[in-house]
XYZ file of C-alpha atoms in Angstrom:
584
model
C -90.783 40.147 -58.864
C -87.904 38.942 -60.752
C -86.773 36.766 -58.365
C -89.992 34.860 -58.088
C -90.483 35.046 -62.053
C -87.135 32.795 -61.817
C -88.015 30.674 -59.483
C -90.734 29.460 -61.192
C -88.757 29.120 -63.644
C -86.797 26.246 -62.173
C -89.770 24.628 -60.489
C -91.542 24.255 -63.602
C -88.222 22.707 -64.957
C -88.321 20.919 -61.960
C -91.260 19.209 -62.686
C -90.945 18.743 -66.457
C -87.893 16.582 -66.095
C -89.976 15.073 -63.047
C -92.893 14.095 -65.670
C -90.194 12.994 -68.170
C -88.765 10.206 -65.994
C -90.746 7.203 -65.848
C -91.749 6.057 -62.323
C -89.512 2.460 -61.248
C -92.864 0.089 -61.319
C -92.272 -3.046 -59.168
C -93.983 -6.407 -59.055
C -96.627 -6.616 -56.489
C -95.914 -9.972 -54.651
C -99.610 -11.829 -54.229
C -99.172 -12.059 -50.825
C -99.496 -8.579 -50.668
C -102.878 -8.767 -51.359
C -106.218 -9.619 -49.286
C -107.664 -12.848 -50.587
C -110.682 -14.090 -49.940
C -110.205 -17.436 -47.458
C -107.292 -16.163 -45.754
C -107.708 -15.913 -41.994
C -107.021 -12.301 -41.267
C -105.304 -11.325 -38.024
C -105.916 -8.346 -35.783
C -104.413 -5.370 -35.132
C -104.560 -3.639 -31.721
C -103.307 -0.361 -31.558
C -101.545 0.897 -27.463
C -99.156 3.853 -26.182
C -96.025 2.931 -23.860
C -94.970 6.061 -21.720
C -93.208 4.359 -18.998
C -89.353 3.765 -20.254
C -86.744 4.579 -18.138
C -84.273 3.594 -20.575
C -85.786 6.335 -22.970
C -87.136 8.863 -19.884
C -90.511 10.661 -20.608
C -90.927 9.267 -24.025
C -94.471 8.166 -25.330
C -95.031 6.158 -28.632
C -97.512 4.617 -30.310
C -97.369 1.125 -31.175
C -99.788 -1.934 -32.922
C -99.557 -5.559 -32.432
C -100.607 -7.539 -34.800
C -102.287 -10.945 -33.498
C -102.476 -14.194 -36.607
C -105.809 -15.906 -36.676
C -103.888 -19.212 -35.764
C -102.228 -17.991 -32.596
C -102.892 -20.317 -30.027
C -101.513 -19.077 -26.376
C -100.419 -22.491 -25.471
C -97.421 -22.135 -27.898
C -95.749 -19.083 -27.641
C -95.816 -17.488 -30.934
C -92.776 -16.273 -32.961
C -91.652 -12.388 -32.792
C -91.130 -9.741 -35.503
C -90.900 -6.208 -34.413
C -90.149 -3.412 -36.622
C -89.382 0.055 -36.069
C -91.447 3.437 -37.608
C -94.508 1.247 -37.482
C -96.472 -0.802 -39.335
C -94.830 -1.108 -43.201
C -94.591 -2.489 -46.239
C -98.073 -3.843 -45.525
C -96.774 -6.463 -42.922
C -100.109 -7.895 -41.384
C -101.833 -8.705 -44.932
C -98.269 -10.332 -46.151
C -98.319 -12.009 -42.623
C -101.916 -13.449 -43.172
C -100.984 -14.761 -46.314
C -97.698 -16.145 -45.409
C -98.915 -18.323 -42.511
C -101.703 -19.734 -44.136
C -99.739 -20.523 -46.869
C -96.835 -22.079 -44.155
C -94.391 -19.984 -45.636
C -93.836 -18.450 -42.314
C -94.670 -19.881 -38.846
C -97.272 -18.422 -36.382
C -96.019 -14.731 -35.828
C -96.756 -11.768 -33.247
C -95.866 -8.701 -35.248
C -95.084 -5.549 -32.916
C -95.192 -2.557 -35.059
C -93.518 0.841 -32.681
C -93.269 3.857 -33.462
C -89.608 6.166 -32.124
C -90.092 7.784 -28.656
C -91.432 11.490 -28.515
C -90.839 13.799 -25.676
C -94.358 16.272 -26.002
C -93.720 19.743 -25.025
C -95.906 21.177 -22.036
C -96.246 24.223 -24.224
C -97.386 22.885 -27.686
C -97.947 26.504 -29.038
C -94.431 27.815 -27.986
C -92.434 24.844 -27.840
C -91.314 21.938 -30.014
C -91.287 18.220 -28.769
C -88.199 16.645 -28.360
C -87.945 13.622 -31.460
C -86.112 10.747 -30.403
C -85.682 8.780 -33.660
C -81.900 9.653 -34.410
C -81.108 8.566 -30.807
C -82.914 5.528 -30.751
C -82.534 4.305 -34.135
C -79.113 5.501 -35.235
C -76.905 4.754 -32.319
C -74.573 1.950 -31.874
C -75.291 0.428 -28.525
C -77.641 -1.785 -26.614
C -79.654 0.794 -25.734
C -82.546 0.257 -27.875
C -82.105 -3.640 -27.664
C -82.708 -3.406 -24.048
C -85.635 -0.951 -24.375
C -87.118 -3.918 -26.694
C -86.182 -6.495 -24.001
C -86.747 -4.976 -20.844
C -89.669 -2.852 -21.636
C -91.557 -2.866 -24.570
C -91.958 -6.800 -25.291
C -92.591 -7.432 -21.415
C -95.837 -4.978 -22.138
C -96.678 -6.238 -25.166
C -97.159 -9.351 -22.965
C -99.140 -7.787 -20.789
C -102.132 -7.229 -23.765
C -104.657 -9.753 -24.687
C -106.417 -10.279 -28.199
C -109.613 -9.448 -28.501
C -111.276 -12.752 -28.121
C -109.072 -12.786 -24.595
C -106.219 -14.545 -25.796
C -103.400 -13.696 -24.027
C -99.983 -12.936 -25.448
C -97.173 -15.289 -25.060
C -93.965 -14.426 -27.057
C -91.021 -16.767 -27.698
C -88.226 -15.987 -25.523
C -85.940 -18.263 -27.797
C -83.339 -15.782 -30.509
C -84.249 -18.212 -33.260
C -87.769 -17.531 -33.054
C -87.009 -13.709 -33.213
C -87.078 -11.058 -36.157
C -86.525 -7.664 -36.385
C -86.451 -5.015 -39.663
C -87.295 -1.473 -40.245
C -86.658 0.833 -43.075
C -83.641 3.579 -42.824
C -82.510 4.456 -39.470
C -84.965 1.596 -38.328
C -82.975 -0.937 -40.410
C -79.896 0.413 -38.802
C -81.388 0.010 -35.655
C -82.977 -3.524 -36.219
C -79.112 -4.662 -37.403
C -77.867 -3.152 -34.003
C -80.381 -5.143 -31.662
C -79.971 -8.149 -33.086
C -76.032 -7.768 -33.236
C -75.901 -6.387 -29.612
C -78.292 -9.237 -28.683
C -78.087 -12.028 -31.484
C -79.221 -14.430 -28.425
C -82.756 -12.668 -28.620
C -82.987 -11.812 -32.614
C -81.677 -13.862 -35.288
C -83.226 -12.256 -38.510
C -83.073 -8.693 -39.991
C -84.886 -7.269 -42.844
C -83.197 -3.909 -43.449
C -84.270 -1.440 -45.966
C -82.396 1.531 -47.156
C -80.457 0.904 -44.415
C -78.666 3.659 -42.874
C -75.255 2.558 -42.156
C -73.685 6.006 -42.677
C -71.774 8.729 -40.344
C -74.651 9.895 -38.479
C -73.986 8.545 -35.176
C -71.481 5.555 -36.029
C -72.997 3.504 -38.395
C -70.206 3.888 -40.642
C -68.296 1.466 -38.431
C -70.146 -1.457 -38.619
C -68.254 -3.359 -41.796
C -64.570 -3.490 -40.264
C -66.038 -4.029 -36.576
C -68.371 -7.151 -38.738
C -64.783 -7.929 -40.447
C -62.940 -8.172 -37.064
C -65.634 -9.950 -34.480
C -66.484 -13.250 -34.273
C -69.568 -14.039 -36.177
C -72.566 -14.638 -34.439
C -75.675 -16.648 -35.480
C -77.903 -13.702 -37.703
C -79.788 -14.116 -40.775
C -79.709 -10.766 -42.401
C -81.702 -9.170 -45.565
C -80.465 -6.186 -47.613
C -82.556 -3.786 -49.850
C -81.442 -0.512 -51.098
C -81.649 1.327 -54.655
C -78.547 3.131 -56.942
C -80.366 6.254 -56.542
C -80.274 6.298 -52.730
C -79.015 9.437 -50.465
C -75.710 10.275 -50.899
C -75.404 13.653 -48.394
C -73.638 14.867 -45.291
C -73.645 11.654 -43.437
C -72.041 9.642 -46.507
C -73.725 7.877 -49.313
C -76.617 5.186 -48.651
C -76.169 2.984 -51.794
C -72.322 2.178 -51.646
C -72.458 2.069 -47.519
C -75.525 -0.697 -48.223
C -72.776 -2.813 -50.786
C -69.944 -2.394 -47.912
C -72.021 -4.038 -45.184
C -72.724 -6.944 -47.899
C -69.426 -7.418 -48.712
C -68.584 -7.519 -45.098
C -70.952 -9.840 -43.796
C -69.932 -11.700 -46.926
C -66.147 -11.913 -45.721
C -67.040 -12.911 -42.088
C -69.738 -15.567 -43.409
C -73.135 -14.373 -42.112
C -75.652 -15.971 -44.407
C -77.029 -12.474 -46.262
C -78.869 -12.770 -49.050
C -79.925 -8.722 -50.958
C -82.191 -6.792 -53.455
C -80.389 -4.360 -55.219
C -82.674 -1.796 -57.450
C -82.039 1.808 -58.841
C -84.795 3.791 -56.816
C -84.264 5.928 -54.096
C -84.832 6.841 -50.260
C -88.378 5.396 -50.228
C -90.461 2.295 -49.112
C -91.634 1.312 -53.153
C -88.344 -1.366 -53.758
C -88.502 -2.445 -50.238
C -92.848 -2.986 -50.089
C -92.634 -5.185 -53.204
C -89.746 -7.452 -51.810
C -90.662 -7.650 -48.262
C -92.895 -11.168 -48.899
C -89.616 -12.679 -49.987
C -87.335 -11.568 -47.238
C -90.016 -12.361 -44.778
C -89.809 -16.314 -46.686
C -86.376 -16.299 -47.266
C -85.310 -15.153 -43.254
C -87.985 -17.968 -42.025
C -86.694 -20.367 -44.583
C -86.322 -23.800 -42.525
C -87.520 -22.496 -39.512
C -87.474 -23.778 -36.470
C -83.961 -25.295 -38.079
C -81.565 -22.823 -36.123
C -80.033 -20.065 -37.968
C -76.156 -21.208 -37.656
C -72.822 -19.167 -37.807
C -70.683 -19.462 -40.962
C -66.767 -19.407 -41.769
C -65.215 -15.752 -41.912
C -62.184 -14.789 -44.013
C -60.717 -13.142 -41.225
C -57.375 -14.692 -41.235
C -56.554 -14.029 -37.570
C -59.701 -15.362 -36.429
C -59.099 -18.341 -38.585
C -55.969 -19.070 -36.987
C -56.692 -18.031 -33.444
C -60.217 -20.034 -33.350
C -60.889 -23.682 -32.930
C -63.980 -24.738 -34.836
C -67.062 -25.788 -32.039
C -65.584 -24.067 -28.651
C -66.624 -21.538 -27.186
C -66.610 -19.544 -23.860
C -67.421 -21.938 -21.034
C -68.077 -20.565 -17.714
C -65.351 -21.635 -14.966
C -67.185 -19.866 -11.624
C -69.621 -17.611 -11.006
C -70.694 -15.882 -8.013
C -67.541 -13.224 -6.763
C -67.933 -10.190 -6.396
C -65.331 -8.846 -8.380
C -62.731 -10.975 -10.374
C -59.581 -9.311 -11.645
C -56.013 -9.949 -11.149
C -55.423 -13.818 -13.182
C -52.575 -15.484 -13.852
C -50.886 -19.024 -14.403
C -47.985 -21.199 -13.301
C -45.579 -23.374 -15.141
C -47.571 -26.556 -14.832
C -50.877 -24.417 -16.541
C -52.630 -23.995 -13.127
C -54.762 -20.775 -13.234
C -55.416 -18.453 -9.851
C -57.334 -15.830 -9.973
C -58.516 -12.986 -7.257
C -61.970 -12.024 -5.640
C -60.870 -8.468 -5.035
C -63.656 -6.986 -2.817
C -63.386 -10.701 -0.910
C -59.970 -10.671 -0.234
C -60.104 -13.798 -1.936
C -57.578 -15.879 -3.913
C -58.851 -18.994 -6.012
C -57.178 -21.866 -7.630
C -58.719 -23.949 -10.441
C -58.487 -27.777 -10.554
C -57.737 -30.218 -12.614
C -61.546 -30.442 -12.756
C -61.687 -26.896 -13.373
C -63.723 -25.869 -10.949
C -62.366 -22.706 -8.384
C -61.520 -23.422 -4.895
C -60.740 -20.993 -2.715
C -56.891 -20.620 -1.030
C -56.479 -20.631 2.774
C -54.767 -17.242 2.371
C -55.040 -13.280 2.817
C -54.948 -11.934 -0.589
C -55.457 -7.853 0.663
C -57.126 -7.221 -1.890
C -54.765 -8.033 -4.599
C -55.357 -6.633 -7.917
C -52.233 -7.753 -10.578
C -50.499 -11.148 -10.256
C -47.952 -13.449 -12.048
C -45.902 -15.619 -11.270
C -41.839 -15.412 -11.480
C -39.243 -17.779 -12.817
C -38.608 -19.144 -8.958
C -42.473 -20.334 -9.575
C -43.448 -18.173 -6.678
C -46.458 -15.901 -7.621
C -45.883 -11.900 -7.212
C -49.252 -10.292 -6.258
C -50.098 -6.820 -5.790
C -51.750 -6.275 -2.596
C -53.937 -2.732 -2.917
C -55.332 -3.068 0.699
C -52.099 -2.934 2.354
C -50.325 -1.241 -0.960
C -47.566 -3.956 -0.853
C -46.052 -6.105 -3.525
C -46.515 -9.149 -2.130
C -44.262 -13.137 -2.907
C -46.240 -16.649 -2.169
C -44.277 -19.788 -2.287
C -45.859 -23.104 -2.652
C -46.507 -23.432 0.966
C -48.180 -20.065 0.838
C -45.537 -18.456 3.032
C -45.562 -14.377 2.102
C -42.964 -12.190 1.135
C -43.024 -8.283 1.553
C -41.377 -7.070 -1.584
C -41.893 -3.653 -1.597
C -43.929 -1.168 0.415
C -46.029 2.082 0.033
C -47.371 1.121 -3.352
C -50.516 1.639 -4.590
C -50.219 -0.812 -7.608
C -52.639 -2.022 -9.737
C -51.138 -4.508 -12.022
C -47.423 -6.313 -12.259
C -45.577 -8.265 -14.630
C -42.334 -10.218 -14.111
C -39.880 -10.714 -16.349
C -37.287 -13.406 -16.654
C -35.028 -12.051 -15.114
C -36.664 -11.213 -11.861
C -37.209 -7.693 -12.350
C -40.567 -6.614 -11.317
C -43.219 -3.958 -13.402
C -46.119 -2.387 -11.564
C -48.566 0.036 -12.746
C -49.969 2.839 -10.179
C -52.556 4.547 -11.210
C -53.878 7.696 -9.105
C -57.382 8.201 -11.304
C -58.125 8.735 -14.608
C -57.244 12.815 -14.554
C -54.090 12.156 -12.669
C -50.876 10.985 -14.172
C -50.300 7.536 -13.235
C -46.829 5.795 -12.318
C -44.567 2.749 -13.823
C -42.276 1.330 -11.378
C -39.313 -1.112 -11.840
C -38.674 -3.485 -8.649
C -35.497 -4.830 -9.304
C -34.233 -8.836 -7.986
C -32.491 -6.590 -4.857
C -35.583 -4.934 -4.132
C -34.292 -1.395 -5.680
C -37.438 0.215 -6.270
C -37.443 3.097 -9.454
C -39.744 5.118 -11.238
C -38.915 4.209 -14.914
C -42.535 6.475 -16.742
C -45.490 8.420 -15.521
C -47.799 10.578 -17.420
C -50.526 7.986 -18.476
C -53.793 8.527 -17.363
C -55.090 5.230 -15.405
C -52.315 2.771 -16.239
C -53.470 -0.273 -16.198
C -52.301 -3.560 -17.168
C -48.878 -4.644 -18.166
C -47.689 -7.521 -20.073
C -43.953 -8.498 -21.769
C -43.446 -8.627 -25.638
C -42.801 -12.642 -25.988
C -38.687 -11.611 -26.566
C -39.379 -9.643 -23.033
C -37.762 -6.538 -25.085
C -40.599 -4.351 -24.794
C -43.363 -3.781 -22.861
C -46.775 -3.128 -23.226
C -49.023 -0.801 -20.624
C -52.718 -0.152 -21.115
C -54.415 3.458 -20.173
C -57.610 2.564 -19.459
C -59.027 6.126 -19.998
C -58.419 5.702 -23.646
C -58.831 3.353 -26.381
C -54.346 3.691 -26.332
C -52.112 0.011 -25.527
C -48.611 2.166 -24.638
C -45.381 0.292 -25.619
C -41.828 0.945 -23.930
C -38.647 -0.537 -25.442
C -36.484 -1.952 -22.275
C -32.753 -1.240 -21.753
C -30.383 -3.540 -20.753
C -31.007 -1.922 -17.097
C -34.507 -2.421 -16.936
C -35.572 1.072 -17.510
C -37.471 2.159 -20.472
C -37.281 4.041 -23.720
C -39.103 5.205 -26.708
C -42.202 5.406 -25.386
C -45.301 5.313 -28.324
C -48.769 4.812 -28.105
C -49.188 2.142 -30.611
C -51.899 -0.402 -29.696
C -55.119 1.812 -31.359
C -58.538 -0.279 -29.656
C -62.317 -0.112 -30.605
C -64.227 2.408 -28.714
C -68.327 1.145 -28.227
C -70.847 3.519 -28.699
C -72.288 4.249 -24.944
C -68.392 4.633 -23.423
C -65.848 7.358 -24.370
C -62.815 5.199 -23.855
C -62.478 1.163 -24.529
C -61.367 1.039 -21.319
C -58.666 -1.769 -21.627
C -57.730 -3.567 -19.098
C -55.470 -6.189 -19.026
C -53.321 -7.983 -21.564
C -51.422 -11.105 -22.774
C -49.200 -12.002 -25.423
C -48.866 -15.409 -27.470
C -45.639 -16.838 -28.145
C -46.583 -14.969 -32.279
C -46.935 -11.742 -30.461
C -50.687 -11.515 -30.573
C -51.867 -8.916 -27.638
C -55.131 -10.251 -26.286
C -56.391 -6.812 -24.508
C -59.745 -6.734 -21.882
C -61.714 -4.272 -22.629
C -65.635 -3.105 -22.762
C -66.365 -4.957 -26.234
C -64.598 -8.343 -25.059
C -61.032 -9.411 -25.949
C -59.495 -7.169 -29.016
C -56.623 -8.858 -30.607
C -53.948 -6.487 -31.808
C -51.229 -7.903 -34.311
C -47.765 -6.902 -33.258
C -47.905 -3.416 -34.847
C -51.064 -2.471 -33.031
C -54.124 -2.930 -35.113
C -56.752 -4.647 -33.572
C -57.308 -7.699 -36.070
C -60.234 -9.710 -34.290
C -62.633 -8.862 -31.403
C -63.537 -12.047 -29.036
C -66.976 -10.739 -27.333
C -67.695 -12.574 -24.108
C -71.078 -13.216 -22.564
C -70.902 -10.300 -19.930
C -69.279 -8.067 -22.633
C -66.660 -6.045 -19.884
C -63.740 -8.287 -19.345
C -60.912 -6.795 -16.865
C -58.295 -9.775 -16.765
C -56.884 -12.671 -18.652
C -54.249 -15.484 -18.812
C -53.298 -17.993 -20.753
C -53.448 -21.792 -18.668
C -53.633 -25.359 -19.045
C -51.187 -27.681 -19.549
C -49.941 -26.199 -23.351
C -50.924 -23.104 -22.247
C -53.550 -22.649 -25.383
C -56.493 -22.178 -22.863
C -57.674 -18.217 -22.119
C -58.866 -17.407 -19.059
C -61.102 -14.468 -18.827
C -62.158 -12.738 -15.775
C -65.302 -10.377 -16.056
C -66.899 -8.611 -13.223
C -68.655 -11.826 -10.915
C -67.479 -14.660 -13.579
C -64.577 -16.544 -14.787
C -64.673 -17.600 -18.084
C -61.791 -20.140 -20.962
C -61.756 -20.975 -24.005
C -59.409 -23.479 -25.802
C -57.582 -21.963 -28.981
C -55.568 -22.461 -31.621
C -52.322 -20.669 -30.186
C -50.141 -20.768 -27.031
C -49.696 -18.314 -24.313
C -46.045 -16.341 -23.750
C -45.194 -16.645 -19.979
C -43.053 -14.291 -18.844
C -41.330 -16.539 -16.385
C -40.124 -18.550 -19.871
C -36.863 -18.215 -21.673
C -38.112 -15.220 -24.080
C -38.622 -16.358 -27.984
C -38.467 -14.125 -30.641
C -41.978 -14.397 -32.419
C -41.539 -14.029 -36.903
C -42.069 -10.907 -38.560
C -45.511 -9.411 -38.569
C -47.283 -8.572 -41.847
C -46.808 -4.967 -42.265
């Protein structure tokens, strides 16, 4: 009795306080509001059960159709997460006939479900965390792959059918909470499809790696997004971190790295009432000059502003292998690179286009070239090390190695990862200039690739089964000491381990390390300063080439990619320089 006397007690407290606070009132935006004149648009209302990206899920979801859609111009795209909000198809109606918006499909979806086959004894399985909160493509493929391709497959009810704009500029995307989170994710993973976010009370918090987003927006290259902030003082601030001052940090970082973001701050909390009354404006201010592109701005990032050549970007080389790996260049720039599953070795032109060498590669993984200009390969279907001259005449080097990648040095001494797997230890072997063949470390799991410090007094190994760059220092014998893992790398969401690959130096000491988010740049202390992505996302192999050696050569799965920059490539097979003193 007593205890429920005294909790009444604090309810009714509760709720005096409650009554004693005045409600925040916001303005209510007119085109919020049905008036009379206005076309009005439909709303259809369907289920999608068929994902195989989200298995045995079933949602709900309503398209919204504007009375001036026409099929024979494929309308404009906003899709927003939890549903229909912030009473989008009235604000819609009014915003196109006033031109303040173009024509617009509006797909409204609600998070996946997973409905228990025994409702009065078991609970269904709620998806929303996993979809919405996740770093990832996941959900931007869902969108992509699945959802839009139905929504496509609907008419209006006059017959219409639906034809969406397959063109990123014509795209939005928003939601409110962990469907803001997950509207900034799709568009980031897939700024080619979406180039406008609304996000309200975003949830860019520790709940499944949101938190990361401002230094991974600090350290990548921008891309083209128009983004929207809302969020209130009074916001959640509870396990997963606190709402309000994680909303500021993402400004501040797409601020820094020059994303054009415009924001609403208020003082309310976790609820729809700031973001309702604003959403009219964000939906004018994210079509603002539409169909002008939405462009990508200047970032602060000083290593991308130094590594980065304003207007180039990647440019595909060849296409069409089956698996490209092992690249490397000679001492005139010219850039060879290997078709492992082929057996294939290529050579690009002065055109740059790849021909392919009349030559048995073996399968050759690692290559480089050494200061006698010959080019050292390592030959995994005969487990060889392999020598080419010019005339393509082959040396055996050494036998009975399984390598995987190889570096020579300047003075002819030869490093070769083995790997045995990712569980078992892996081996580092030194071939020395009299073929002397020595195990000089083993103990990483999947050793990977290998590249020399620019002084050629250290170096680097990656373990792919980690997000680790290992560095050795070398004695005067060629062996190796002081052994640290000291290159840290940027795990993605759907992998457990970035999976680097391998690596390059430029003549400052830069590492450029392959990896499953692109190129990550790590300063010579080992802190990943900038993140290059690349249009297939996995890369596995790089060089620099060209005559100045300030082209990078990226090999990804079937493609070859460059890109000129603003820095110049250490060759091993040069007379090693001694890069200045990193900032600490």
């Amino acid at each position: 009795m007593k205890r429920t006397f005294f909790t009444l007690l604090i309810l009714l407290a509760f709720f005096i306080v409650a009554a004693q606070t005045p409600a925040i009132r916001y303005p209510v935006d007119s085109a919020s509001i049905e008036h009379p004149g206005v076309p009005k648009g439909e709303v259809l209302k369907y289920t999608f059960s068929t994902s195989t990206i989200f298995p045995g899920t079933t949602r709900d979801y309503w398209i919204y159709i504007p009375a001036q859609y026409r099929p024979e111009t494929p309308a404009c795209v906003y899709v927003n997460q939890d549903g229909i909000q912030w009473k989008a198809p009235t604000v819609f109606d009014n915003l196109i006939f006033r031109h303040e918006m173009p024509v617009t499909i509006g797909i409204f979806i609600q998070p996946g479900r997973l409905h228990a086959d025994d409702t009065a004894h078991a609970l269904d399985r709620f998806n929303r965390s996993l979809e919405y909160d996740g770093l990832g493509d996941a959900y931007a493929r869902f969108l992509l792959d699945e959802l839009l391709p139905d929504v496509e497959k609907k008419k209006a009810g006059d017959g219409r059918a639906i034809r969406l704009s397959r063109n990123g500029n014509d795209r939005a995307i928003g939601g409110s909470s962990s469907g803001a989170i997950c509207a900034f994710t799709a568009a980031w993973e897939c700024p080619r499809e979406f180039s406008r976010v609304f996000s309200a009370i975003g949830t860019y918090v520790g709940l499944r790696g949101g938190d990361r987003y401002p230094s991974l927006i600090r350290k990548t290259e921008p891309r083209a997004l128009r983004i929207f902030l809302q969020d209130g003082s009074n916001d959640l601030n509870i396990y997963g971190g606190d709402w309000w001052k994680a909303n500021e940090t993402m400004e501040r970082a797409l601020v820094f790295s020059g994303y054009e973001v415009n924001h609403s701050w208020g003082e309310d909390g976790h609820n729809g009432h700031h973001g309702e009354s604003i959403f009219p404006d964000a939906m004018r201010w994210l079509w603002k000059d539409w169909p002008k592109p939405v462009t990508v701005g200047s970032t602060k990032n000083q290593a991308l502003s130094e590594i980065l050549i304003p207007g180039q970007d990647w440019e595909l080389v060849g296409q069409g292998y089956q698996f490209t790996e092992g690249i490397a260049a000679n001492a005139k720039g010219e850039v060879f690179f290997q078709d492992i599953p082929n057996s294939k070795t290529y050579k690009i032109d002065a055109d740059g286009k790849p021909q392919a060498l009349p030559l048995d590669a073996k399968k050759a993984s690692g290559t480089c070239f050494g200061p006698d200009g010959k080019r050292v390969v390592v030959a995994g279907g005969s487990n060889q090390i392999l020598s080419y001259d010019n005339n393509d005449k082959v040396t055996i080097l050494a036998d009975a190695l399984a390598g995987n990648d190889l570096v020579v040095a300047k003075n002819g001494n030869i490093y070769v990862t083995v790997p045995d797997g990712t569980e078992k230890p892996s081996k580092i072997y030194l071939i020395r200039p009299n073929g002397g063949k020595v195990v000089v470390d083993e103990g990483i799991r999947f050793a990977n690739g290998i590249a020399l410090t620019p002084d050629q007094s250290q170096l680097y190994i990656t373990e792919s089964a980690s997000h680790w760059v290992w560095i050795y220092s070398i004695r005067p014998d060629g062996t190796l000491a002081n052994k640290q893992h000291y290159g840290w790398l940027q795990v993605p969401d759907n992998a457990e381990n970035a999976w680097p690959d391998g690596l390059k130096c430029d003549r400052e000491g830069r590492v450029y390390v392959t990896s499953r988010m692109g190129i990550q740049i790590l300063d010579p202390v080992g802190r990943v300063n900038a993140i290059l992505p690349i249009p297939t996302g996995q890369a596995s192999n790089c060089c620099f080439g060209g005559p100045g050696f300030d082209v990078l050569y990226v090999t990804s799965r079937d493609k070859v990619y460059r890109r000129r920059l603003n820095v110049h490539g250490a060759n091993p097979f040069d007379s090693p320089n001694k890069p200045g003193a990193p900032r600490l």
